[in-house]
Coordinates of C-alpha atoms (C1' of nucleotides) in Angstrom, one line a residue:
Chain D
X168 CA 190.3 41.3 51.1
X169 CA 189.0 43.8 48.6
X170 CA 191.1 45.8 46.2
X171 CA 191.1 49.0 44.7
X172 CA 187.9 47.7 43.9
X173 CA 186.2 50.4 41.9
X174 CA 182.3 51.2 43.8
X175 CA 180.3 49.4 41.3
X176 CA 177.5 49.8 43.2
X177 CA 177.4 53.6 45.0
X178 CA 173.9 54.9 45.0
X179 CA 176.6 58.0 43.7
X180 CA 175.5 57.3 40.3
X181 CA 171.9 57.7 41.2
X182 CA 172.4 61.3 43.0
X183 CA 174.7 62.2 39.7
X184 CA 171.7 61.8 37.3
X185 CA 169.2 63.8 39.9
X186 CA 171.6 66.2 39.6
X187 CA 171.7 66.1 35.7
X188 CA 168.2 66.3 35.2
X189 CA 167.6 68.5 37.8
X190 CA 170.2 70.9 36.3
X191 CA 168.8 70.7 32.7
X192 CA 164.9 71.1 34.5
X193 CA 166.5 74.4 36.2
X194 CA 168.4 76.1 33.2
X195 CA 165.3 76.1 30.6
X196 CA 166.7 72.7 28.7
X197 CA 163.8 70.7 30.3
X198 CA 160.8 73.2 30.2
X199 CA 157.7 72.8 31.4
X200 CA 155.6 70.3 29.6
X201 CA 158.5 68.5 28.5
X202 CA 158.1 64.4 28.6
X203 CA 160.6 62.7 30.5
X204 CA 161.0 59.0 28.7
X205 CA 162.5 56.5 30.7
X206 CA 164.2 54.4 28.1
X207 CA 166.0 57.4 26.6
X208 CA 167.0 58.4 29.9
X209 CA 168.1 55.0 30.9
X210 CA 170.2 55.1 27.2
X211 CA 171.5 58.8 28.0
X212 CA 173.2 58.0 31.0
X213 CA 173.7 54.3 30.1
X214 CA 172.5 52.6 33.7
X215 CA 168.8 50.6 33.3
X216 CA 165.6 51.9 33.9
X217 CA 165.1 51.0 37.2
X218 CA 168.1 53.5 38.1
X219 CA 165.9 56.0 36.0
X220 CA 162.4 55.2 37.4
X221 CA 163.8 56.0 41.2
X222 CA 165.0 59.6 39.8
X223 CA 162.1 60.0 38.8
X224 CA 160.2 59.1 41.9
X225 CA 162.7 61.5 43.4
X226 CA 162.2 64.3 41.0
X227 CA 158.4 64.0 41.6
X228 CA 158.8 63.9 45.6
X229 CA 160.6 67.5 45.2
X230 CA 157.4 68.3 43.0
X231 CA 159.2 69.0 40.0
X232 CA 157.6 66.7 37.9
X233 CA 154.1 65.2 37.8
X234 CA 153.7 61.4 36.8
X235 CA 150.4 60.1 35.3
X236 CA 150.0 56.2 35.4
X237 CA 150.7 54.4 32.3
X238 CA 151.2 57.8 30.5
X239 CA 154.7 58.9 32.3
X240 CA 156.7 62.1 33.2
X241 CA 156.5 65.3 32.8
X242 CA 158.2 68.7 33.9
X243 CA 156.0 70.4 36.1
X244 CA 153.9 73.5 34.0
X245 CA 152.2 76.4 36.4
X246 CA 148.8 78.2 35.7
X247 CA 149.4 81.8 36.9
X248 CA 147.4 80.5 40.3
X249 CA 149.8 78.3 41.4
X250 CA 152.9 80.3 41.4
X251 CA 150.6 82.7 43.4
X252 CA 150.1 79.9 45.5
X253 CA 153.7 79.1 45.4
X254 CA 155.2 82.4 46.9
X255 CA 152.3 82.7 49.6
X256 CA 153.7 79.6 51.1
X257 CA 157.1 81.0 50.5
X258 CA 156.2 83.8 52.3
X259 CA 155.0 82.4 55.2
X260 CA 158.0 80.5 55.7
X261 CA 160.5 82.7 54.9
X262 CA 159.4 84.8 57.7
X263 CA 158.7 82.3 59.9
X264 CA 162.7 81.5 59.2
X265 CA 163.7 85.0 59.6
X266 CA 162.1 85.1 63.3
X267 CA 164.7 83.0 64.8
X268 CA 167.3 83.7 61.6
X269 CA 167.9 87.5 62.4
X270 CA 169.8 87.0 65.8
X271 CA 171.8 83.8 64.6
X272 CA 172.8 84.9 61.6
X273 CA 176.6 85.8 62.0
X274 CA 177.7 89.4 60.8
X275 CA 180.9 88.8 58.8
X276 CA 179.0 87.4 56.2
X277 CA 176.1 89.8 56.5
X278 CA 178.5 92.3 56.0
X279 CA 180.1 90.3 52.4
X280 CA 176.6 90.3 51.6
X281 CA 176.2 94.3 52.0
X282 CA 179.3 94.9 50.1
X283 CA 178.6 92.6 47.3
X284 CA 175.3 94.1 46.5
X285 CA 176.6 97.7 46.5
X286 CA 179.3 96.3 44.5
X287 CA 176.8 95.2 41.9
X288 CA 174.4 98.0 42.1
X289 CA 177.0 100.1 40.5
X290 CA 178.0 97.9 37.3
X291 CA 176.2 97.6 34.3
X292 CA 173.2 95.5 34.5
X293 CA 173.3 93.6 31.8
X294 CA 176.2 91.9 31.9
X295 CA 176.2 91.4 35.8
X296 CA 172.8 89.3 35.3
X297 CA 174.2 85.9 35.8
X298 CA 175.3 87.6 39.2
X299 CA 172.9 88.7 40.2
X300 CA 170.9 85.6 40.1
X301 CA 173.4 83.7 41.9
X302 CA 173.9 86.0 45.4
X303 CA 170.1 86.5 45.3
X304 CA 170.3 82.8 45.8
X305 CA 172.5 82.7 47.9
X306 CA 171.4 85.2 49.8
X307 CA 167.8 84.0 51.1
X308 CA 169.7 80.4 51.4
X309 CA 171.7 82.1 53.5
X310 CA 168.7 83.9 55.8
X311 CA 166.7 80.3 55.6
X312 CA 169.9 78.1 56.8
X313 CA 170.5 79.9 60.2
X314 CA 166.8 79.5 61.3
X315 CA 167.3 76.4 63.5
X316 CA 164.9 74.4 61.9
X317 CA 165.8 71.4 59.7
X318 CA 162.4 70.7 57.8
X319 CA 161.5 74.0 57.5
X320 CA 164.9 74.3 55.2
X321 CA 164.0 71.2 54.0
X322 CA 160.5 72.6 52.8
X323 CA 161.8 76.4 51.5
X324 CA 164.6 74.6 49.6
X325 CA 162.0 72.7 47.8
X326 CA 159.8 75.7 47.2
X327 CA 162.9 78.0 46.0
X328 CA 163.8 75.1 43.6
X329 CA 160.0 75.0 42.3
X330 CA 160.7 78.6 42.1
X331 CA 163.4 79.1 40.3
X332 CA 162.6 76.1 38.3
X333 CA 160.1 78.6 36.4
X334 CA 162.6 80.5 35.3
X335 CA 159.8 83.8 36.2
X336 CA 162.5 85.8 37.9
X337 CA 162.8 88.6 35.6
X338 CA 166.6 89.0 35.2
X339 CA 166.5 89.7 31.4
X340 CA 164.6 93.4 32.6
X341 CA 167.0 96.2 33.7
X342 CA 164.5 97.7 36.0
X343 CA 163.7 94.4 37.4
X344 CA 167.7 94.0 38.5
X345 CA 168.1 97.1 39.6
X346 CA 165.0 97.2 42.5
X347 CA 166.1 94.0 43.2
X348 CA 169.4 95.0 44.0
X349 CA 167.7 97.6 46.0
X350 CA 165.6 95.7 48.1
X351 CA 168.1 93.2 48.8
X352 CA 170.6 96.1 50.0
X353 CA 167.7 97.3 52.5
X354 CA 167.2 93.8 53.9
X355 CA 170.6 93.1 54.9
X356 CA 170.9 96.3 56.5
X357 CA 168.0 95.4 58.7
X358 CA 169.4 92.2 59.1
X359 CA 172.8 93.9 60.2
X360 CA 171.2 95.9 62.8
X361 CA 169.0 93.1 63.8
X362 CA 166.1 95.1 63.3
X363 CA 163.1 92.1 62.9
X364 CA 160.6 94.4 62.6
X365 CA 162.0 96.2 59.5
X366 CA 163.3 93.4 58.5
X367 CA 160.1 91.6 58.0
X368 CA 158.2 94.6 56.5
X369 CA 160.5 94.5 53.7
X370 CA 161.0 90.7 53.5
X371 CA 157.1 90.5 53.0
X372 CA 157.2 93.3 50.5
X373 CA 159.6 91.9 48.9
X374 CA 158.5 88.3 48.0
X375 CA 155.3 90.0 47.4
X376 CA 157.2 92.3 44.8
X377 CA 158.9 89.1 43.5
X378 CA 155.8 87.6 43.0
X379 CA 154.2 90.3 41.1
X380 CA 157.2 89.7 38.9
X381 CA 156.8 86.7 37.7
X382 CA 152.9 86.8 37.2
X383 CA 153.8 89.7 34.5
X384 CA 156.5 87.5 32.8
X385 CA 154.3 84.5 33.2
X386 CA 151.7 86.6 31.4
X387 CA 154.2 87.7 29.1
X388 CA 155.6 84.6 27.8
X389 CA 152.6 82.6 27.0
X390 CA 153.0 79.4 24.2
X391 CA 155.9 77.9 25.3
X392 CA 154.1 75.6 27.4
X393 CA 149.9 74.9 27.1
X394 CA 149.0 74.7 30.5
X395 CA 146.4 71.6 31.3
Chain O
X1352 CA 135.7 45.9 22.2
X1353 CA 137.2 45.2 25.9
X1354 CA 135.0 42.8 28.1
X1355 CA 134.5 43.0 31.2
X1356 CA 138.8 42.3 31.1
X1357 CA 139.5 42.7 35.3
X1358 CA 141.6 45.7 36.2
X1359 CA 144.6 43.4 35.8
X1360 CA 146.9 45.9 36.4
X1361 CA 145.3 48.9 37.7
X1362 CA 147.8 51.1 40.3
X1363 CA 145.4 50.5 42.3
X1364 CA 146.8 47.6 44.3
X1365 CA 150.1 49.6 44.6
X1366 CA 147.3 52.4 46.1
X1367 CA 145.7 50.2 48.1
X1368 CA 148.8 48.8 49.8
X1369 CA 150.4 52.5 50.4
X1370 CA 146.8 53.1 52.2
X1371 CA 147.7 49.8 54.2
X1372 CA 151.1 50.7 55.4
X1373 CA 150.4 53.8 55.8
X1374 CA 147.5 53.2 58.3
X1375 CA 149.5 50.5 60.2
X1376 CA 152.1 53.6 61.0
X1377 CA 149.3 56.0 62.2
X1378 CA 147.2 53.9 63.6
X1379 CA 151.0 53.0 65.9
X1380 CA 151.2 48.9 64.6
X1381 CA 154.1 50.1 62.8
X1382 CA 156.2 52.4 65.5
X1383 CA 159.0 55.1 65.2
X1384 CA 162.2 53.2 64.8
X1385 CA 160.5 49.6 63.1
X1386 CA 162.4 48.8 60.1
X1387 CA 160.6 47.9 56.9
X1388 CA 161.9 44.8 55.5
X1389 CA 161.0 45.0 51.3
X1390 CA 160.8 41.0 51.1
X1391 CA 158.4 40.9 54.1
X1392 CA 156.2 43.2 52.8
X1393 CA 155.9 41.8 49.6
X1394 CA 155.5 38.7 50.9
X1395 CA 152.9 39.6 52.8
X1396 CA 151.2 41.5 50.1
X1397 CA 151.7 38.8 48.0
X1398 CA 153.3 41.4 45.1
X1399 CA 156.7 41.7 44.1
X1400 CA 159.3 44.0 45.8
X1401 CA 159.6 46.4 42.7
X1402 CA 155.8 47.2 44.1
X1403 CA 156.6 47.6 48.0
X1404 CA 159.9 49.4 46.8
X1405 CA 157.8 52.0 45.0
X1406 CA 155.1 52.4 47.6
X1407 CA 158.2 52.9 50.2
X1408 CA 159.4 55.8 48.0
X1409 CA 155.8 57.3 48.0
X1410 CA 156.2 57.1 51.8
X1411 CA 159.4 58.4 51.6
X1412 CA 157.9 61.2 49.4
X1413 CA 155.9 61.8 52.5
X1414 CA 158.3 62.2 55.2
X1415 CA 157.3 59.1 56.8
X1416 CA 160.0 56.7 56.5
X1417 CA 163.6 57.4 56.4
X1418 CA 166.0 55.4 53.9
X1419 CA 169.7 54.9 54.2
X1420 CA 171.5 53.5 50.7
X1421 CA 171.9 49.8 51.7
X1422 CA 170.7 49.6 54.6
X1423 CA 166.9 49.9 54.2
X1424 CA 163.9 51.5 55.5
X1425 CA 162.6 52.6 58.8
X1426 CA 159.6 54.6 59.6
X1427 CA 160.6 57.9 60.7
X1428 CA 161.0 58.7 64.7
X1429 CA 161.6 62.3 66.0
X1430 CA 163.4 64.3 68.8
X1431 CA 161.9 67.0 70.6
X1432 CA 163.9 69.3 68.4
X1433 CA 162.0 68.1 65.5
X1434 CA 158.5 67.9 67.0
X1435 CA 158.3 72.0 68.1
X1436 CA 160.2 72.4 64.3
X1437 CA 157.1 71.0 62.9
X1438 CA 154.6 72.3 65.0
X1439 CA 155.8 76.2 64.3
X1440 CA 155.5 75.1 60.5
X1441 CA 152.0 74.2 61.2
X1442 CA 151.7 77.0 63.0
X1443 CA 152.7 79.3 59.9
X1444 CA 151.1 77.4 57.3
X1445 CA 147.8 76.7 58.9
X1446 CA 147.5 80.6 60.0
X1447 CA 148.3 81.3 55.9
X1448 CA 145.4 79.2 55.3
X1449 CA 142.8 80.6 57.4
X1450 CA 143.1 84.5 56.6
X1451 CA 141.4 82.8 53.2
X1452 CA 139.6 80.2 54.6
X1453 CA 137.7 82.2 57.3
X1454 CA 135.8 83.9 54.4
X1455 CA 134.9 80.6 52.4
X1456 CA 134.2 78.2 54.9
X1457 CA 130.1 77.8 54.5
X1458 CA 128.4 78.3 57.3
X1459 CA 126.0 74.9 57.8
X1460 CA 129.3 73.0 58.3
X1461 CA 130.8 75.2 60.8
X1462 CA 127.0 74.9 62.8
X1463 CA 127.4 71.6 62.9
X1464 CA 130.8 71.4 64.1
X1465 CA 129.9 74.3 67.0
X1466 CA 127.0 71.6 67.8
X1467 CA 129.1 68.9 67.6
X1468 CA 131.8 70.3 70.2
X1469 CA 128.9 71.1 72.7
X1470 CA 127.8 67.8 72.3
X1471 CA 131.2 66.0 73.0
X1472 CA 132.0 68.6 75.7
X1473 CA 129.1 67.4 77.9
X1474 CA 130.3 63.6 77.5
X1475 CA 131.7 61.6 79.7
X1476 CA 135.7 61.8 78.7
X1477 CA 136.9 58.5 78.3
X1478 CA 134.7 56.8 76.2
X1479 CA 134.3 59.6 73.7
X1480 CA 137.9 59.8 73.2
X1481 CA 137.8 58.5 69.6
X1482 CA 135.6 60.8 68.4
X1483 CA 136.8 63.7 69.7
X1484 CA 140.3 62.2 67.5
X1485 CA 137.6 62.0 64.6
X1486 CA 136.5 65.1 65.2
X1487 CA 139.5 67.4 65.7
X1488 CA 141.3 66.0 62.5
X1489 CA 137.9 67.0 60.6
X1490 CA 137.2 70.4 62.3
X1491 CA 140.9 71.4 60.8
X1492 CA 141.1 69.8 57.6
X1493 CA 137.9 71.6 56.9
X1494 CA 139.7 75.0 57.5
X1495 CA 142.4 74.5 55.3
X1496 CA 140.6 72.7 52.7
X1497 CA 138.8 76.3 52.2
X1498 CA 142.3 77.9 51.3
X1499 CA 142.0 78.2 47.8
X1500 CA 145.6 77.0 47.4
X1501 CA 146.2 73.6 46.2
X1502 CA 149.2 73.2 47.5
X1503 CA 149.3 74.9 50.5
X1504 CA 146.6 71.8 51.3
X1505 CA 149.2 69.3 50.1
X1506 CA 152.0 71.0 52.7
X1507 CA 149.5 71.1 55.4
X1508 CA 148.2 67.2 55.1
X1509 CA 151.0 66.4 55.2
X1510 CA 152.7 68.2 58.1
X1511 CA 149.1 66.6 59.8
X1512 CA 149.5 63.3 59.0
X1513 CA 153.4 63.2 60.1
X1514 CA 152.1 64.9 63.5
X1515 CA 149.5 62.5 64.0
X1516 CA 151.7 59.6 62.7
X1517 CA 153.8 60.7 66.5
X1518 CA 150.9 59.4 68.3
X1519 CA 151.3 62.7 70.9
X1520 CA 147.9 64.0 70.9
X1521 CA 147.5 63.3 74.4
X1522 CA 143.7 62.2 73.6
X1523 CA 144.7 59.2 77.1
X1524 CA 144.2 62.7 79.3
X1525 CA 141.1 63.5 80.8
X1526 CA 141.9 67.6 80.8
X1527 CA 144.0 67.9 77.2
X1528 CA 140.4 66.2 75.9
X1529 CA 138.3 69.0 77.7
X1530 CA 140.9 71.9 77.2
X1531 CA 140.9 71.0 73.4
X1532 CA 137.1 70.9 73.0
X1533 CA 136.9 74.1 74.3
X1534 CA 139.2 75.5 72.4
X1535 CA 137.9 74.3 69.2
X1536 CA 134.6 75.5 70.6
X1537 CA 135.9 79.2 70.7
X1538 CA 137.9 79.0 67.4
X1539 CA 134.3 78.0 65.5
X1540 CA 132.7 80.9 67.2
X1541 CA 135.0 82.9 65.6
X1542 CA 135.0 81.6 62.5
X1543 CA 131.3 82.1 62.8
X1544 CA 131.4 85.5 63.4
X1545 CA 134.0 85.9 60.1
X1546 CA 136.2 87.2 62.9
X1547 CA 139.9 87.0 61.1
X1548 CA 142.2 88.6 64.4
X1549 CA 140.2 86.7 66.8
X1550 CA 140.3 83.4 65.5
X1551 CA 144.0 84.0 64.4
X1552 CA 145.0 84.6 68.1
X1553 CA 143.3 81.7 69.0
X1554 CA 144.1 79.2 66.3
X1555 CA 147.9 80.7 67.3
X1556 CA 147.6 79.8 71.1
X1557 CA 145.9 76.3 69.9
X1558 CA 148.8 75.3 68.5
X1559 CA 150.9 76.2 70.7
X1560 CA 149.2 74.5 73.5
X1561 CA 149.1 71.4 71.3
X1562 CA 152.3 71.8 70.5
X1563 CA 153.1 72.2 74.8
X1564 CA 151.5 68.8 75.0
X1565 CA 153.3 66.9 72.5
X1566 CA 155.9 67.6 73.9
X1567 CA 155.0 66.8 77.1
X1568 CA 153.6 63.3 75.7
X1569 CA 157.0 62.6 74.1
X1570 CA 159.0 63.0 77.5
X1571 CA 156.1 61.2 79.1
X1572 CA 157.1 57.9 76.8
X1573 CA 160.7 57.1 76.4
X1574 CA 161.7 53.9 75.7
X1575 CA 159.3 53.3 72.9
X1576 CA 162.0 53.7 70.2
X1577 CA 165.9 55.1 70.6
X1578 CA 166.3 58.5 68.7
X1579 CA 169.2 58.7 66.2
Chain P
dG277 C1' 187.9 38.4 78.5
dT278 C1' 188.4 41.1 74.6
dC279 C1' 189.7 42.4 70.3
dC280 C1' 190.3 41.1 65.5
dG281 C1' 189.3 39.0 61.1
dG282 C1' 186.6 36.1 58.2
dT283 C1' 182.5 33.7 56.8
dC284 C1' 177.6 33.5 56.0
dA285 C1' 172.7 34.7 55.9
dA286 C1' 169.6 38.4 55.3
dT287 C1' 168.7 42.3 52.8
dT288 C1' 169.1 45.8 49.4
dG289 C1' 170.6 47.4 44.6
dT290 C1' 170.5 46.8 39.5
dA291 C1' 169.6 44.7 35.1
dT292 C1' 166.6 42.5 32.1
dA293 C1' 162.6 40.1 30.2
dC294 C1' 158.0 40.2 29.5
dA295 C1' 153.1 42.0 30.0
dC296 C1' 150.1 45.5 29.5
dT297 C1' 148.5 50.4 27.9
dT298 C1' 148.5 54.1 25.2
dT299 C1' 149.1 56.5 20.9
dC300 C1' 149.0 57.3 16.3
dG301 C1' 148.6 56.3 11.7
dA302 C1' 146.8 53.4 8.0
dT303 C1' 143.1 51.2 5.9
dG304 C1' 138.7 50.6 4.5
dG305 C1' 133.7 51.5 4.7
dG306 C1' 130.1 55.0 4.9
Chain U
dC897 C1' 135.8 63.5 2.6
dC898 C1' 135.2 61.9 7.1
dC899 C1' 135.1 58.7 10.6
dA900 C1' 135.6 54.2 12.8
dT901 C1' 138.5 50.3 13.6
dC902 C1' 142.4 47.7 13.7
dG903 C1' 147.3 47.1 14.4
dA904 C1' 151.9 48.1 15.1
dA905 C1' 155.2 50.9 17.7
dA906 C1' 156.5 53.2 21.7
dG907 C1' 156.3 53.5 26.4
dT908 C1' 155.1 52.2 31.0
dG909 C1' 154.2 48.5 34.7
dT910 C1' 155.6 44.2 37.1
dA911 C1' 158.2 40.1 38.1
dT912 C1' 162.4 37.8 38.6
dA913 C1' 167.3 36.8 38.6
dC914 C1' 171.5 38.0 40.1
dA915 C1' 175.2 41.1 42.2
dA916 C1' 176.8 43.7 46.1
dT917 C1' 176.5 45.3 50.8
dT918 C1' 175.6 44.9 55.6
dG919 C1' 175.6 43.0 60.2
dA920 C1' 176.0 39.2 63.1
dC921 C1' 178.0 35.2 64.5
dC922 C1' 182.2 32.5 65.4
dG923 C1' 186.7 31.1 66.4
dG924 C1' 191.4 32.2 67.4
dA925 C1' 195.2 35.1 69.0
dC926 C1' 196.8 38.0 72.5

DNA sequence: GTCCGGTCAATTGTATACACTTTCGATGGG
DNA sequence: CCCATCGAAAGTGTATACAATTGACCGGAC
């Protein structure tokens, strides 16, 4: 019989350093361009590279990174095009999601939602920004999970991730917090009333709005990555 | 300088074999349900299993197998559930791709398809069944291949190829093979005519009828593989 | 007969060694 | 001084060996 015998062998280890990279690909420690080597991976997190190689295959089936044979791995960069590309899709789905979201989306936390974005809309901005980010997050996770439809949250997780990946969302401007805030606060009171006609109008204005967004700070902060 | 040194290691063969296995699922040698043994495989493409293991994440990447941590690899089957999920993601996506598309698509090609459909619509059924598969996979990809939006293609090719990887077309029936050539035939019209709301409304109730049929083809056959 | 536990073959997971490619810099000729 | 060429170093690609897990088969107790 088997002991306390620790899981040498869990497939655990392999989510854990997804999860690393992933993290450091997300907050700005990885940035676009970046090469992922395999041996100082494998050394990093002290498992071989075979353990390293399937990350990567997995890193590059959420589209985060782009692989070229015999010339490895590197963090994903966008040309302006693509992350117009990017929210069009997102678009799309996310209202797609919000068709069959709006009637099973359960009020109590709709409600949480409402009073956590008047709650923010009245501190300062500046130090609220970490936030801020995180229940705007939350918040279209939350429309997206109640739609119903497995691979379409499957699909809007992996374009949110691309998303946010970027690191285009603006939170550093005041302006750009506060009409978030804004539209956000609109939405869920459409959603409260179950109002899918509203509610879409403003969903659609406001990816489009997000999207504007980041093409001006993608514009704006040009040299940290050359783009191919 | 190099002679004529043979592609010794080239990608290419781990290419080629992902083309291999890939066409022995859509083509239905390899059904819903059939696991994918790694040792076969490379036996039988005489390569080592590090190979075959990367070409099954590729077709993991692609949502076309599904992989549980020790216990292998099987090519993906669906429930109804699933099969109307992915058809309203088409749906979405493929109407995204046409408001740009109907502009860009050049005109000889879509003359050729609206020739092509009368052509197979006063054949006999039965033994123009393949072709009309040729054809309908063609007549769309060339819609969304006009989209301007790189990955909005990649999303759509491969919600396509998981769809037809089901088998559910329906092309055995004599009136889902006329019904769906007329169709078609109406939605080139349209795009003829640049005319965005008419060929939107019909591209919608396309795919939805499609989608109907599926359906109606996946009740048809149980028993080819157990659903999870 | 059925349920339980253990053993064994088949299969997957991981590490490592080696082969090949690419990159970059040094060296030498023009 | 510039450029071509060679070669070493770094890095990726592939094969193979071994470890761990799973699932099935088998025998015995109840």
């Amino acid at each position: 019989m088997k002991p306390t015998k620790a899981p040498l062998r869990d497939d655990v280890a392999k989510r854990k350093i997804y999860e690393a990279v992933l993290q450091r690909i997300l907050n700005g420690e990885l940035k676009p361009g970046v090469r992922l080597v395999e041996n100082q991976l494998a050394e990093q997190y002290t498992v071989s590279r075979t353990i390293i190689r399937e990350v990567l295959f997995t890193l590059l089936r959420d589209n985060l990174v782009e692989r070229n044979h015999n010339r490895g791995t590197q963090v994903v960069s966008f040309t302006p095009d693509c992350v117009e590309d990017l929210y069009e899709i997102r678009k799309s789905l996310e209202l797609l999601a919000l068709k069959t979201a709006i009637n099973a989306m359960p009020l109590e936390p709709l409600l949480a939602f409402e009073q956590r974005f008047r709650e923010l809309a009245s501190e300062a901005v500046q130090v609220a920004a970490p936030q801020h980010v995180e229940v705007d997050l939350a918040f279209h996770a939350f429309v997206f999970e109640h739609c119903q439809n497995k691979r379409l949250v499957a699909y809007l997780e992996n374009v949110s991730q691309l998303i946010h990946s970027l690191r285009l969302l603006g939170y550093e401007l005041e302006d750009v917090v506060r009409e978030t805030g804004e539209q956000h606060l609109a939405l869920v009171q459409a959603f409260i009333r179950r109002d899918l006609a509203t509610a879409e109008r403003l969903l659609s204005d406001h990816i489009d709005w997000s999207k504007r967004n980041a093409l001006r700070m993608l514009i704006l902060r040009r040299g940290i990555a050359p783009v191919p």
